[in-house]
PDB file of N, CA and C in Angstrom:
ATOM      1  N   UNK A 266     -21.781   7.274 -14.049  1.00  0.00           N
ATOM      2  CA  UNK A 266     -21.304   8.645 -13.912  1.00  0.00           C
ATOM      3  C   UNK A 266     -21.841   9.471 -15.083  1.00  0.00           C
ATOM      4  N   UNK A 267     -22.286  10.655 -14.798  1.00  0.00           N
ATOM      5  CA  UNK A 267     -22.869  11.526 -15.815  1.00  0.00           C
ATOM      6  C   UNK A 267     -21.784  12.089 -16.725  1.00  0.00           C
ATOM      7  N   UNK A 268     -22.093  12.101 -18.033  1.00  0.00           N
ATOM      8  CA  UNK A 268     -21.167  12.708 -18.991  1.00  0.00           C
ATOM      9  C   UNK A 268     -21.282  14.213 -18.949  1.00  0.00           C
ATOM     10  N   UNK A 269     -22.487  14.701 -18.773  1.00  0.00           N
ATOM     11  CA  UNK A 269     -22.719  16.138 -18.735  1.00  0.00           C
ATOM     12  C   UNK A 269     -22.535  16.636 -17.309  1.00  0.00           C
ATOM     13  N   UNK A 270     -21.717  17.648 -17.159  1.00  0.00           N
ATOM     14  CA  UNK A 270     -21.463  18.213 -15.846  1.00  0.00           C
ATOM     15  C   UNK A 270     -22.035  19.623 -15.835  1.00  0.00           C
ATOM     16  N   UNK A 271     -22.876  19.882 -14.873  1.00  0.00           N
ATOM     17  CA  UNK A 271     -23.511  21.185 -14.727  1.00  0.00           C
ATOM     18  C   UNK A 271     -22.713  21.990 -13.712  1.00  0.00           C
ATOM     19  N   UNK A 272     -22.353  23.211 -14.101  1.00  0.00           N
ATOM     20  CA  UNK A 272     -21.534  24.042 -13.211  1.00  0.00           C
ATOM     21  C   UNK A 272     -22.402  24.734 -12.163  1.00  0.00           C
ATOM     22  N   UNK A 273     -21.740  25.188 -11.105  1.00  0.00           N
ATOM     23  CA  UNK A 273     -22.437  25.948 -10.063  1.00  0.00           C
ATOM     24  C   UNK A 273     -23.028  27.233 -10.637  1.00  0.00           C
ATOM     25  N   UNK A 274     -22.310  27.855 -11.578  1.00  0.00           N
ATOM     26  CA  UNK A 274     -22.792  29.083 -12.191  1.00  0.00           C
ATOM     27  C   UNK A 274     -24.093  28.840 -12.961  1.00  0.00           C
ATOM     28  N   UNK A 275     -24.162  27.701 -13.646  1.00  0.00           N
ATOM     29  CA  UNK A 275     -25.370  27.370 -14.402  1.00  0.00           C
ATOM     30  C   UNK A 275     -26.555  27.196 -13.463  1.00  0.00           C
ATOM     31  N   UNK A 276     -26.337  26.493 -12.356  1.00  0.00           N
ATOM     32  CA  UNK A 276     -27.415  26.293 -11.378  1.00  0.00           C
ATOM     33  C   UNK A 276     -27.838  27.622 -10.779  1.00  0.00           C
ATOM     34  N   UNK A 277     -26.894  28.486 -10.479  1.00  0.00           N
ATOM     35  CA  UNK A 277     -27.225  29.809  -9.945  1.00  0.00           C
ATOM     36  C   UNK A 277     -28.079  30.579 -10.951  1.00  0.00           C
ATOM     37  N   UNK A 278     -27.664  30.544 -12.223  1.00  0.00           N
ATOM     38  CA  UNK A 278     -28.374  31.268 -13.269  1.00  0.00           C
ATOM     39  C   UNK A 278     -29.791  30.722 -13.454  1.00  0.00           C
ATOM     40  N   UNK A 279     -29.924  29.406 -13.487  1.00  0.00           N
ATOM     41  CA  UNK A 279     -31.244  28.789 -13.625  1.00  0.00           C
ATOM     42  C   UNK A 279     -32.113  29.135 -12.420  1.00  0.00           C
ATOM     43  N   UNK A 280     -31.518  29.151 -11.238  1.00  0.00           N
ATOM     44  CA  UNK A 280     -32.246  29.530 -10.034  1.00  0.00           C
ATOM     45  C   UNK A 280     -32.764  30.955 -10.107  1.00  0.00           C
ATOM     46  N   UNK A 281     -31.940  31.857 -10.650  1.00  0.00           N
ATOM     47  CA  UNK A 281     -32.353  33.256 -10.804  1.00  0.00           C
ATOM     48  C   UNK A 281     -33.498  33.350 -11.808  1.00  0.00           C
ATOM     49  N   UNK A 282     -33.350  32.665 -12.948  1.00  0.00           N
ATOM     50  CA  UNK A 282     -34.395  32.693 -13.974  1.00  0.00           C
ATOM     51  C   UNK A 282     -35.712  32.129 -13.446  1.00  0.00           C
ATOM     52  N   UNK A 283     -35.643  31.060 -12.666  1.00  0.00           N
ATOM     53  CA  UNK A 283     -36.844  30.415 -12.144  1.00  0.00           C
ATOM     54  C   UNK A 283     -37.311  31.061 -10.841  1.00  0.00           C
ATOM     55  N   UNK A 284     -36.570  32.069 -10.370  1.00  0.00           N
ATOM     56  CA  UNK A 284     -36.892  32.763  -9.117  1.00  0.00           C
ATOM     57  C   UNK A 284     -36.995  31.774  -7.960  1.00  0.00           C
ATOM     58  N   UNK A 285     -35.974  30.909  -7.877  1.00  0.00           N
ATOM     59  CA  UNK A 285     -35.908  29.917  -6.814  1.00  0.00           C
ATOM     60  C   UNK A 285     -34.761  30.240  -5.872  1.00  0.00           C
ATOM     61  N   UNK A 286     -34.988  30.005  -4.608  1.00  0.00           N
ATOM     62  CA  UNK A 286     -33.913  30.101  -3.631  1.00  0.00           C
ATOM     63  C   UNK A 286     -33.599  28.682  -3.199  1.00  0.00           C
ATOM     64  N   UNK A 287     -32.457  28.164  -3.653  1.00  0.00           N
ATOM     65  CA  UNK A 287     -32.092  26.781  -3.387  1.00  0.00           C
ATOM     66  C   UNK A 287     -31.016  26.713  -2.319  1.00  0.00           C
ATOM     67  N   UNK A 288     -31.152  25.740  -1.429  1.00  0.00           N
ATOM     68  CA  UNK A 288     -30.098  25.498  -0.443  1.00  0.00           C
ATOM     69  C   UNK A 288     -28.946  24.793  -1.150  1.00  0.00           C
ATOM     70  N   UNK A 289     -27.836  24.648  -0.463  1.00  0.00           N
ATOM     71  CA  UNK A 289     -26.680  23.971  -1.046  1.00  0.00           C
ATOM     72  C   UNK A 289     -27.010  22.549  -1.457  1.00  0.00           C
ATOM     73  N   UNK A 290     -27.771  21.846  -0.619  1.00  0.00           N
ATOM     74  CA  UNK A 290     -28.160  20.466  -0.919  1.00  0.00           C
ATOM     75  C   UNK A 290     -29.091  20.407  -2.132  1.00  0.00           C
ATOM     76  N   UNK A 291     -30.021  21.360  -2.204  1.00  0.00           N
ATOM     77  CA  UNK A 291     -30.948  21.408  -3.338  1.00  0.00           C
ATOM     78  C   UNK A 291     -30.209  21.724  -4.631  1.00  0.00           C
ATOM     79  N   UNK A 292     -29.187  22.586  -4.550  1.00  0.00           N
ATOM     80  CA  UNK A 292     -28.394  22.902  -5.743  1.00  0.00           C
ATOM     81  C   UNK A 292     -27.668  21.668  -6.245  1.00  0.00           C
ATOM     82  N   UNK A 293     -27.100  20.894  -5.337  1.00  0.00           N
ATOM     83  CA  UNK A 293     -26.382  19.683  -5.738  1.00  0.00           C
ATOM     84  C   UNK A 293     -27.350  18.677  -6.369  1.00  0.00           C
ATOM     85  N   UNK A 294     -28.536  18.546  -5.789  1.00  0.00           N
ATOM     86  CA  UNK A 294     -29.534  17.626  -6.345  1.00  0.00           C
ATOM     87  C   UNK A 294     -29.986  18.108  -7.727  1.00  0.00           C
ATOM     88  N   UNK A 295     -30.175  19.428  -7.877  1.00  0.00           N
ATOM     89  CA  UNK A 295     -30.588  19.986  -9.167  1.00  0.00           C
ATOM     90  C   UNK A 295     -29.504  19.761 -10.212  1.00  0.00           C
ATOM     91  N   UNK A 296     -28.243  19.913  -9.826  1.00  0.00           N
ATOM     92  CA  UNK A 296     -27.132  19.664 -10.765  1.00  0.00           C
ATOM     93  C   UNK A 296     -27.152  18.220 -11.239  1.00  0.00           C
ATOM     94  N   UNK A 297     -27.355  17.297 -10.315  1.00  0.00           N
ATOM     95  CA  UNK A 297     -27.391  15.872 -10.676  1.00  0.00           C
ATOM     96  C   UNK A 297     -28.593  15.585 -11.576  1.00  0.00           C
ATOM     97  N   UNK A 298     -29.751  16.152 -11.241  1.00  0.00           N
ATOM     98  CA  UNK A 298     -30.950  15.925 -12.048  1.00  0.00           C
ATOM     99  C   UNK A 298     -30.779  16.473 -13.460  1.00  0.00           C
ATOM    100  N   UNK A 299     -30.222  17.677 -13.579  1.00  0.00           N
ATOM    101  CA  UNK A 299     -30.018  18.273 -14.908  1.00  0.00           C
ATOM    102  C   UNK A 299     -29.021  17.466 -15.719  1.00  0.00           C
ATOM    103  N   UNK A 300     -27.964  16.999 -15.074  1.00  0.00           N
ATOM    104  CA  UNK A 300     -26.971  16.183 -15.777  1.00  0.00           C
ATOM    105  C   UNK A 300     -27.612  14.896 -16.288  1.00  0.00           C
ATOM    106  N   UNK A 301     -28.460  14.273 -15.452  1.00  0.00           N
ATOM    107  CA  UNK A 301     -29.147  13.037 -15.876  1.00  0.00           C
ATOM    108  C   UNK A 301     -30.082  13.313 -17.053  1.00  0.00           C
ATOM    109  N   UNK A 302     -30.775  14.441 -17.026  1.00  0.00           N
ATOM    110  CA  UNK A 302     -31.662  14.788 -18.143  1.00  0.00           C
ATOM    111  C   UNK A 302     -30.864  14.962 -19.431  1.00  0.00           C
ATOM    112  N   UNK A 303     -29.749  15.666 -19.339  1.00  0.00           N
ATOM    113  CA  UNK A 303     -28.928  15.880 -20.536  1.00  0.00           C
ATOM    114  C   UNK A 303     -28.336  14.564 -21.042  1.00  0.00           C
ATOM    115  N   UNK A 304     -27.952  13.687 -20.127  1.00  0.00           N
ATOM    116  CA  UNK A 304     -27.452  12.372 -20.540  1.00  0.00           C
ATOM    117  C   UNK A 304     -28.536  11.589 -21.273  1.00  0.00           C
ATOM    118  N   UNK A 305     -29.762  11.668 -20.786  1.00  0.00           N
ATOM    119  CA  UNK A 305     -30.869  10.961 -21.431  1.00  0.00           C
ATOM    120  C   UNK A 305     -31.117  11.527 -22.823  1.00  0.00           C
ATOM    121  N   UNK A 306     -31.058  12.839 -22.952  1.00  0.00           N
ATOM    122  CA  UNK A 306     -31.229  13.471 -24.266  1.00  0.00           C
ATOM    123  C   UNK A 306     -30.125  13.016 -25.211  1.00  0.00           C
ATOM    124  N   UNK A 307     -28.907  12.909 -24.703  1.00  0.00           N
ATOM    125  CA  UNK A 307     -27.807  12.412 -25.529  1.00  0.00           C
ATOM    126  C   UNK A 307     -28.097  10.989 -26.007  1.00  0.00           C
ATOM    127  N   UNK A 308     -28.667  10.165 -25.122  1.00  0.00           N
ATOM    128  CA  UNK A 308     -29.015   8.791 -25.522  1.00  0.00           C
ATOM    129  C   UNK A 308     -30.079   8.807 -26.612  1.00  0.00           C
ATOM    130  N   UNK A 309     -31.067   9.701 -26.482  1.00  0.00           N
ATOM    131  CA  UNK A 309     -32.110   9.791 -27.504  1.00  0.00           C
ATOM    132  C   UNK A 309     -31.536  10.237 -28.843  1.00  0.00           C
ATOM    133  N   UNK A 310     -30.535  11.117 -28.806  1.00  0.00           N
ATOM    134  CA  UNK A 310     -29.915  11.597 -30.043  1.00  0.00           C
ATOM    135  C   UNK A 310     -29.145  10.491 -30.768  1.00  0.00           C
ATOM    136  N   UNK A 311     -28.823   9.411 -30.078  1.00  0.00           N
ATOM    137  CA  UNK A 311     -28.112   8.293 -30.699  1.00  0.00           C
ATOM    138  C   UNK A 311     -29.047   7.418 -31.538  1.00  0.00           C
ATOM    139  N   UNK A 312     -30.358   7.563 -31.354  1.00  0.00           N
ATOM    140  CA  UNK A 312     -31.310   6.739 -32.099  1.00  0.00           C
ATOM    141  C   UNK A 312     -31.275   7.060 -33.585  1.00  0.00           C
ATOM    142  N   UNK A 313     -31.417   6.014 -34.398  1.00  0.00           N
ATOM    143  CA  UNK A 313     -31.480   6.189 -35.849  1.00  0.00           C
ATOM    144  C   UNK A 313     -32.919   6.519 -36.223  1.00  0.00           C
ATOM    145  N   UNK A 314     -33.154   7.755 -36.606  1.00  0.00           N
ATOM    146  CA  UNK A 314     -34.514   8.179 -36.962  1.00  0.00           C
ATOM    147  C   UNK A 314     -34.665   8.379 -38.470  1.00  0.00           C
ATOM    148  N   UNK A 315     -33.727   7.866 -39.227  1.00  0.00           N
ATOM    149  CA  UNK A 315     -33.834   7.964 -40.682  1.00  0.00           C
ATOM    150  C   UNK A 315     -35.070   7.192 -41.124  1.00  0.00           C
ATOM    151  N   UNK A 316     -35.866   7.798 -41.961  1.00  0.00           N
ATOM    152  CA  UNK A 316     -37.066   7.142 -42.459  1.00  0.00           C
ATOM    153  C   UNK A 316     -38.266   7.266 -41.537  1.00  0.00           C
ATOM    154  N   UNK A 317     -38.095   7.922 -40.398  1.00  0.00           N
ATOM    155  CA  UNK A 317     -39.214   8.115 -39.482  1.00  0.00           C
ATOM    156  C   UNK A 317     -39.841   9.471 -39.800  1.00  0.00           C
ATOM    157  N   UNK A 318     -41.127   9.450 -40.118  1.00  0.00           N
ATOM    158  CA  UNK A 318     -41.807  10.683 -40.502  1.00  0.00           C
ATOM    159  C   UNK A 318     -42.097  11.531 -39.258  1.00  0.00           C
ATOM    160  N   UNK A 319     -41.729  12.808 -39.302  1.00  0.00           N
ATOM    161  CA  UNK A 319     -42.026  13.668 -38.154  1.00  0.00           C
ATOM    162  C   UNK A 319     -43.532  13.795 -37.961  1.00  0.00           C
ATOM    163  N   UNK A 320     -43.950  13.976 -36.700  1.00  0.00           N
ATOM    164  CA  UNK A 320     -45.368  14.136 -36.427  1.00  0.00           C
ATOM    165  C   UNK A 320     -45.583  15.263 -35.429  1.00  0.00           C
ATOM    166  N   UNK A 321     -46.754  15.850 -35.501  1.00  0.00           N
ATOM    167  CA  UNK A 321     -47.051  16.936 -34.580  1.00  0.00           C
ATOM    168  C   UNK A 321     -47.936  16.476 -33.435  1.00  0.00           C
ATOM    169  N   UNK A 322     -48.605  15.322 -33.595  1.00  0.00           N
ATOM    170  CA  UNK A 322     -49.470  14.765 -32.562  1.00  0.00           C
ATOM    171  C   UNK A 322     -49.224  13.268 -32.470  1.00  0.00           C
ATOM    172  N   UNK A 323     -49.453  12.732 -31.299  1.00  0.00           N
ATOM    173  CA  UNK A 323     -49.297  11.290 -31.118  1.00  0.00           C
ATOM    174  C   UNK A 323     -50.382  10.542 -31.890  1.00  0.00           C
ATOM    175  N   UNK A 324     -51.594  11.086 -31.862  1.00  0.00           N
ATOM    176  CA  UNK A 324     -52.706  10.482 -32.564  1.00  0.00           C
ATOM    177  C   UNK A 324     -52.975  11.265 -33.840  1.00  0.00           C
ATOM    178  N   UNK A 325     -53.463  10.609 -34.878  1.00  0.00           N
ATOM    179  CA  UNK A 325     -53.767  11.340 -36.105  1.00  0.00           C
ATOM    180  C   UNK A 325     -54.880  12.366 -35.860  1.00  0.00           C
ATOM    181  N   UNK A 326     -54.670  13.564 -36.344  1.00  0.00           N
ATOM    182  CA  UNK A 326     -55.644  14.633 -36.176  1.00  0.00           C
ATOM    183  C   UNK A 326     -56.066  15.087 -37.563  1.00  0.00           C
ATOM    184  N   UNK A 327     -57.364  15.102 -37.805  1.00  0.00           N
ATOM    185  CA  UNK A 327     -57.886  15.526 -39.092  1.00  0.00           C
ATOM    186  C   UNK A 327     -58.933  16.606 -38.860  1.00  0.00           C
ATOM    187  N   UNK A 328     -58.884  17.652 -39.659  1.00  0.00           N
ATOM    188  CA  UNK A 328     -59.929  18.672 -39.596  1.00  0.00           C
ATOM    189  C   UNK A 328     -61.199  18.112 -40.223  1.00  0.00           C
ATOM    190  N   UNK A 329     -62.307  18.401 -39.607  1.00  0.00           N
ATOM    191  CA  UNK A 329     -63.591  17.975 -40.134  1.00  0.00           C
ATOM    192  C   UNK A 329     -64.326  19.230 -40.586  1.00  0.00           C
ATOM    193  N   UNK A 330     -64.479  19.363 -41.871  1.00  0.00           N
ATOM    194  CA  UNK A 330     -65.123  20.542 -42.422  1.00  0.00           C
ATOM    195  C   UNK A 330     -66.575  20.222 -42.761  1.00  0.00           C
ATOM    196  N   UNK A 331     -67.438  21.214 -42.606  1.00  0.00           N
ATOM    197  CA  UNK A 331     -68.834  21.054 -42.975  1.00  0.00           C
ATOM    198  C   UNK A 331     -69.280  22.348 -43.640  1.00  0.00           C
ATOM    199  N   UNK A 332     -70.383  22.261 -44.323  1.00  0.00           N
ATOM    200  CA  UNK A 332     -70.941  23.450 -44.940  1.00  0.00           C
ATOM    201  C   UNK A 332     -71.406  24.411 -43.850  1.00  0.00           C
ATOM    202  N   UNK A 333     -71.200  25.693 -44.079  1.00  0.00           N
ATOM    203  CA  UNK A 333     -71.645  26.707 -43.141  1.00  0.00           C
ATOM    204  C   UNK A 333     -73.083  27.068 -43.489  1.00  0.00           C
ATOM    205  N   UNK A 334     -74.008  26.384 -42.831  1.00  0.00           N
ATOM    206  CA  UNK A 334     -75.417  26.565 -43.144  1.00  0.00           C
ATOM    207  C   UNK A 334     -76.142  27.107 -41.923  1.00  0.00           C
ATOM    208  N   UNK A 335     -76.984  28.109 -42.134  1.00  0.00           N
ATOM    209  CA  UNK A 335     -77.787  28.675 -41.053  1.00  0.00           C
ATOM    210  C   UNK A 335     -78.910  27.704 -40.741  1.00  0.00           C
ATOM    211  N   UNK A 336     -79.021  27.311 -39.462  1.00  0.00           N
ATOM    212  CA  UNK A 336     -80.048  26.354 -39.079  1.00  0.00           C
ATOM    213  C   UNK A 336     -81.178  27.001 -38.288  1.00  0.00           C
ATOM    214  N   UNK A 337     -80.869  28.046 -37.501  1.00  0.00           N
ATOM    215  CA  UNK A 337     -81.920  28.615 -36.671  1.00  0.00           C
ATOM    216  C   UNK A 337     -82.474  29.919 -37.231  1.00  0.00           C
ATOM    217  N   UNK A 338     -81.897  30.466 -38.255  1.00  0.00           N
ATOM    218  CA  UNK A 338     -82.429  31.628 -38.959  1.00  0.00           C
ATOM    219  C   UNK A 338     -82.509  32.890 -38.117  1.00  0.00           C
ATOM    220  N   UNK A 339     -83.252  33.853 -38.624  1.00  0.00           N
ATOM    221  CA  UNK A 339     -83.403  35.149 -37.978  1.00  0.00           C
ATOM    222  C   UNK A 339     -84.649  35.112 -37.098  1.00  0.00           C
ATOM    223  N   UNK A 340     -84.437  34.974 -35.804  1.00  0.00           N
ATOM    224  CA  UNK A 340     -85.544  34.894 -34.860  1.00  0.00           C
ATOM    225  C   UNK A 340     -85.470  36.096 -33.914  1.00  0.00           C
ATOM    226  N   UNK A 341     -85.243  37.260 -34.490  1.00  0.00           N
ATOM    227  CA  UNK A 341     -85.019  38.471 -33.714  1.00  0.00           C
ATOM    228  C   UNK A 341     -86.162  38.775 -32.742  1.00  0.00           C
ATOM    229  N   UNK A 342     -87.385  38.586 -33.176  1.00  0.00           N
ATOM    230  CA  UNK A 342     -88.539  38.905 -32.320  1.00  0.00           C
ATOM    231  C   UNK A 342     -88.492  38.106 -31.014  1.00  0.00           C
ATOM    232  N   UNK A 343     -88.249  36.814 -31.121  1.00  0.00           N
ATOM    233  CA  UNK A 343     -88.174  35.970 -29.916  1.00  0.00           C
ATOM    234  C   UNK A 343     -86.941  36.285 -29.079  1.00  0.00           C
ATOM    235  N   UNK A 344     -85.822  36.589 -29.723  1.00  0.00           N
ATOM    236  CA  UNK A 344     -84.600  36.903 -28.991  1.00  0.00           C
ATOM    237  C   UNK A 344     -84.759  38.182 -28.177  1.00  0.00           C
ATOM    238  N   UNK A 345     -85.461  39.153 -28.722  1.00  0.00           N
ATOM    239  CA  UNK A 345     -85.637  40.431 -28.031  1.00  0.00           C
ATOM    240  C   UNK A 345     -86.857  40.460 -27.108  1.00  0.00           C
ATOM    241  N   UNK A 346     -87.642  39.401 -27.088  1.00  0.00           N
ATOM    242  CA  UNK A 346     -88.877  39.383 -26.304  1.00  0.00           C
ATOM    243  C   UNK A 346     -88.641  39.640 -24.819  1.00  0.00           C
ATOM    244  N   UNK A 347     -87.552  39.141 -24.265  1.00  0.00           N
ATOM    245  CA  UNK A 347     -87.275  39.291 -22.835  1.00  0.00           C
ATOM    246  C   UNK A 347     -86.289  40.415 -22.528  1.00  0.00           C
ATOM    247  N   UNK A 348     -85.917  41.199 -23.514  1.00  0.00           N
ATOM    248  CA  UNK A 348     -84.953  42.286 -23.286  1.00  0.00           C
ATOM    249  C   UNK A 348     -85.607  43.376 -22.440  1.00  0.00           C
ATOM    250  N   UNK A 349     -84.922  43.855 -21.393  1.00  0.00           N
ATOM    251  CA  UNK A 349     -85.477  44.939 -20.583  1.00  0.00           C
ATOM    252  C   UNK A 349     -85.732  46.186 -21.423  1.00  0.00           C
ATOM    253  N   UNK A 350     -84.792  46.495 -22.319  1.00  0.00           N
ATOM    254  CA  UNK A 350     -84.959  47.631 -23.232  1.00  0.00           C
ATOM    255  C   UNK A 350     -84.428  47.226 -24.590  1.00  0.00           C
ATOM    256  N   UNK A 351     -85.076  47.730 -25.630  1.00  0.00           N
ATOM    257  CA  UNK A 351     -84.593  47.465 -26.984  1.00  0.00           C
ATOM    258  C   UNK A 351     -84.799  48.697 -27.844  1.00  0.00           C
ATOM    259  N   UNK A 352     -83.989  48.779 -28.857  1.00  0.00           N
ATOM    260  CA  UNK A 352     -84.097  49.894 -29.775  1.00  0.00           C
ATOM    261  C   UNK A 352     -83.459  49.542 -31.100  1.00  0.00           C
ATOM    262  N   UNK A 353     -84.153  49.798 -32.181  1.00  0.00           N
ATOM    263  CA  UNK A 353     -83.606  49.512 -33.510  1.00  0.00           C
ATOM    264  C   UNK A 353     -83.362  48.043 -33.741  1.00  0.00           C
ATOM    265  N   UNK A 354     -84.121  47.172 -33.086  1.00  0.00           N
ATOM    266  CA  UNK A 354     -83.943  45.734 -33.268  1.00  0.00           C
ATOM    267  C   UNK A 354     -82.757  45.177 -32.519  1.00  0.00           C
ATOM    268  N   UNK A 355     -82.243  45.914 -31.515  1.00  0.00           N
ATOM    269  CA  UNK A 355     -81.072  45.477 -30.746  1.00  0.00           C
ATOM    270  C   UNK A 355     -81.356  45.631 -29.253  1.00  0.00           C
ATOM    271  N   UNK A 356     -80.534  44.970 -28.439  1.00  0.00           N
ATOM    272  CA  UNK A 356     -80.600  45.180 -26.996  1.00  0.00           C
ATOM    273  C   UNK A 356     -80.090  46.583 -26.697  1.00  0.00           C
ATOM    274  N   UNK A 357     -80.734  47.274 -25.790  1.00  0.00           N
ATOM    275  CA  UNK A 357     -80.296  48.583 -25.357  1.00  0.00           C
ATOM    276  C   UNK A 357     -79.674  48.424 -23.988  1.00  0.00           C
ATOM    277  N   UNK A 358     -78.430  48.881 -23.835  1.00  0.00           N
ATOM    278  CA  UNK A 358     -77.709  48.748 -22.564  1.00  0.00           C
ATOM    279  C   UNK A 358     -77.197  50.099 -22.133  1.00  0.00           C
ATOM    280  N   UNK A 359     -76.920  50.273 -20.838  1.00  0.00           N
ATOM    281  CA  UNK A 359     -76.389  51.549 -20.385  1.00  0.00           C
ATOM    282  C   UNK A 359     -75.004  51.817 -20.990  1.00  0.00           C
ATOM    283  N   UNK A 360     -74.701  53.076 -21.199  1.00  0.00           N
ATOM    284  CA  UNK A 360     -73.390  53.461 -21.722  1.00  0.00           C
ATOM    285  C   UNK A 360     -72.333  53.173 -20.679  1.00  0.00           C
ATOM    286  N   UNK A 361     -71.243  52.544 -21.092  1.00  0.00           N
ATOM    287  CA  UNK A 361     -70.184  52.179 -20.138  1.00  0.00           C
ATOM    288  C   UNK A 361     -68.916  52.988 -20.346  1.00  0.00           C
ATOM    289  N   UNK A 362     -68.759  53.628 -21.477  1.00  0.00           N
ATOM    290  CA  UNK A 362     -67.556  54.407 -21.783  1.00  0.00           C
ATOM    291  C   UNK A 362     -67.984  55.844 -22.086  1.00  0.00           C
ATOM    292  N   UNK A 363     -67.253  56.772 -21.510  1.00  0.00           N
ATOM    293  CA  UNK A 363     -67.595  58.184 -21.746  1.00  0.00           C
ATOM    294  C   UNK A 363     -66.676  58.776 -22.775  1.00  0.00           C
TER     295      UNK A 363
END
């Protein structure tokens, strides 16, 4: 038997928030499912987590930093070679905002 009891009002409210239209049978099933979830959370809260270091990821995540070095340099001539129009060393495009 579930320790946590979900009221009809709570199910109605959750249904409104989730924009769900639940039948009477679906509401009863949702109440039972929510109660079971809360019971499981209560069981998890009983665990002794003293000395357990909190973590943000299941696997260790490390940032890999490298020097910010330019490898391809300034190749403006080749980049603009296929431009339909160019001006001032840049691509020229039609005006989009008036």
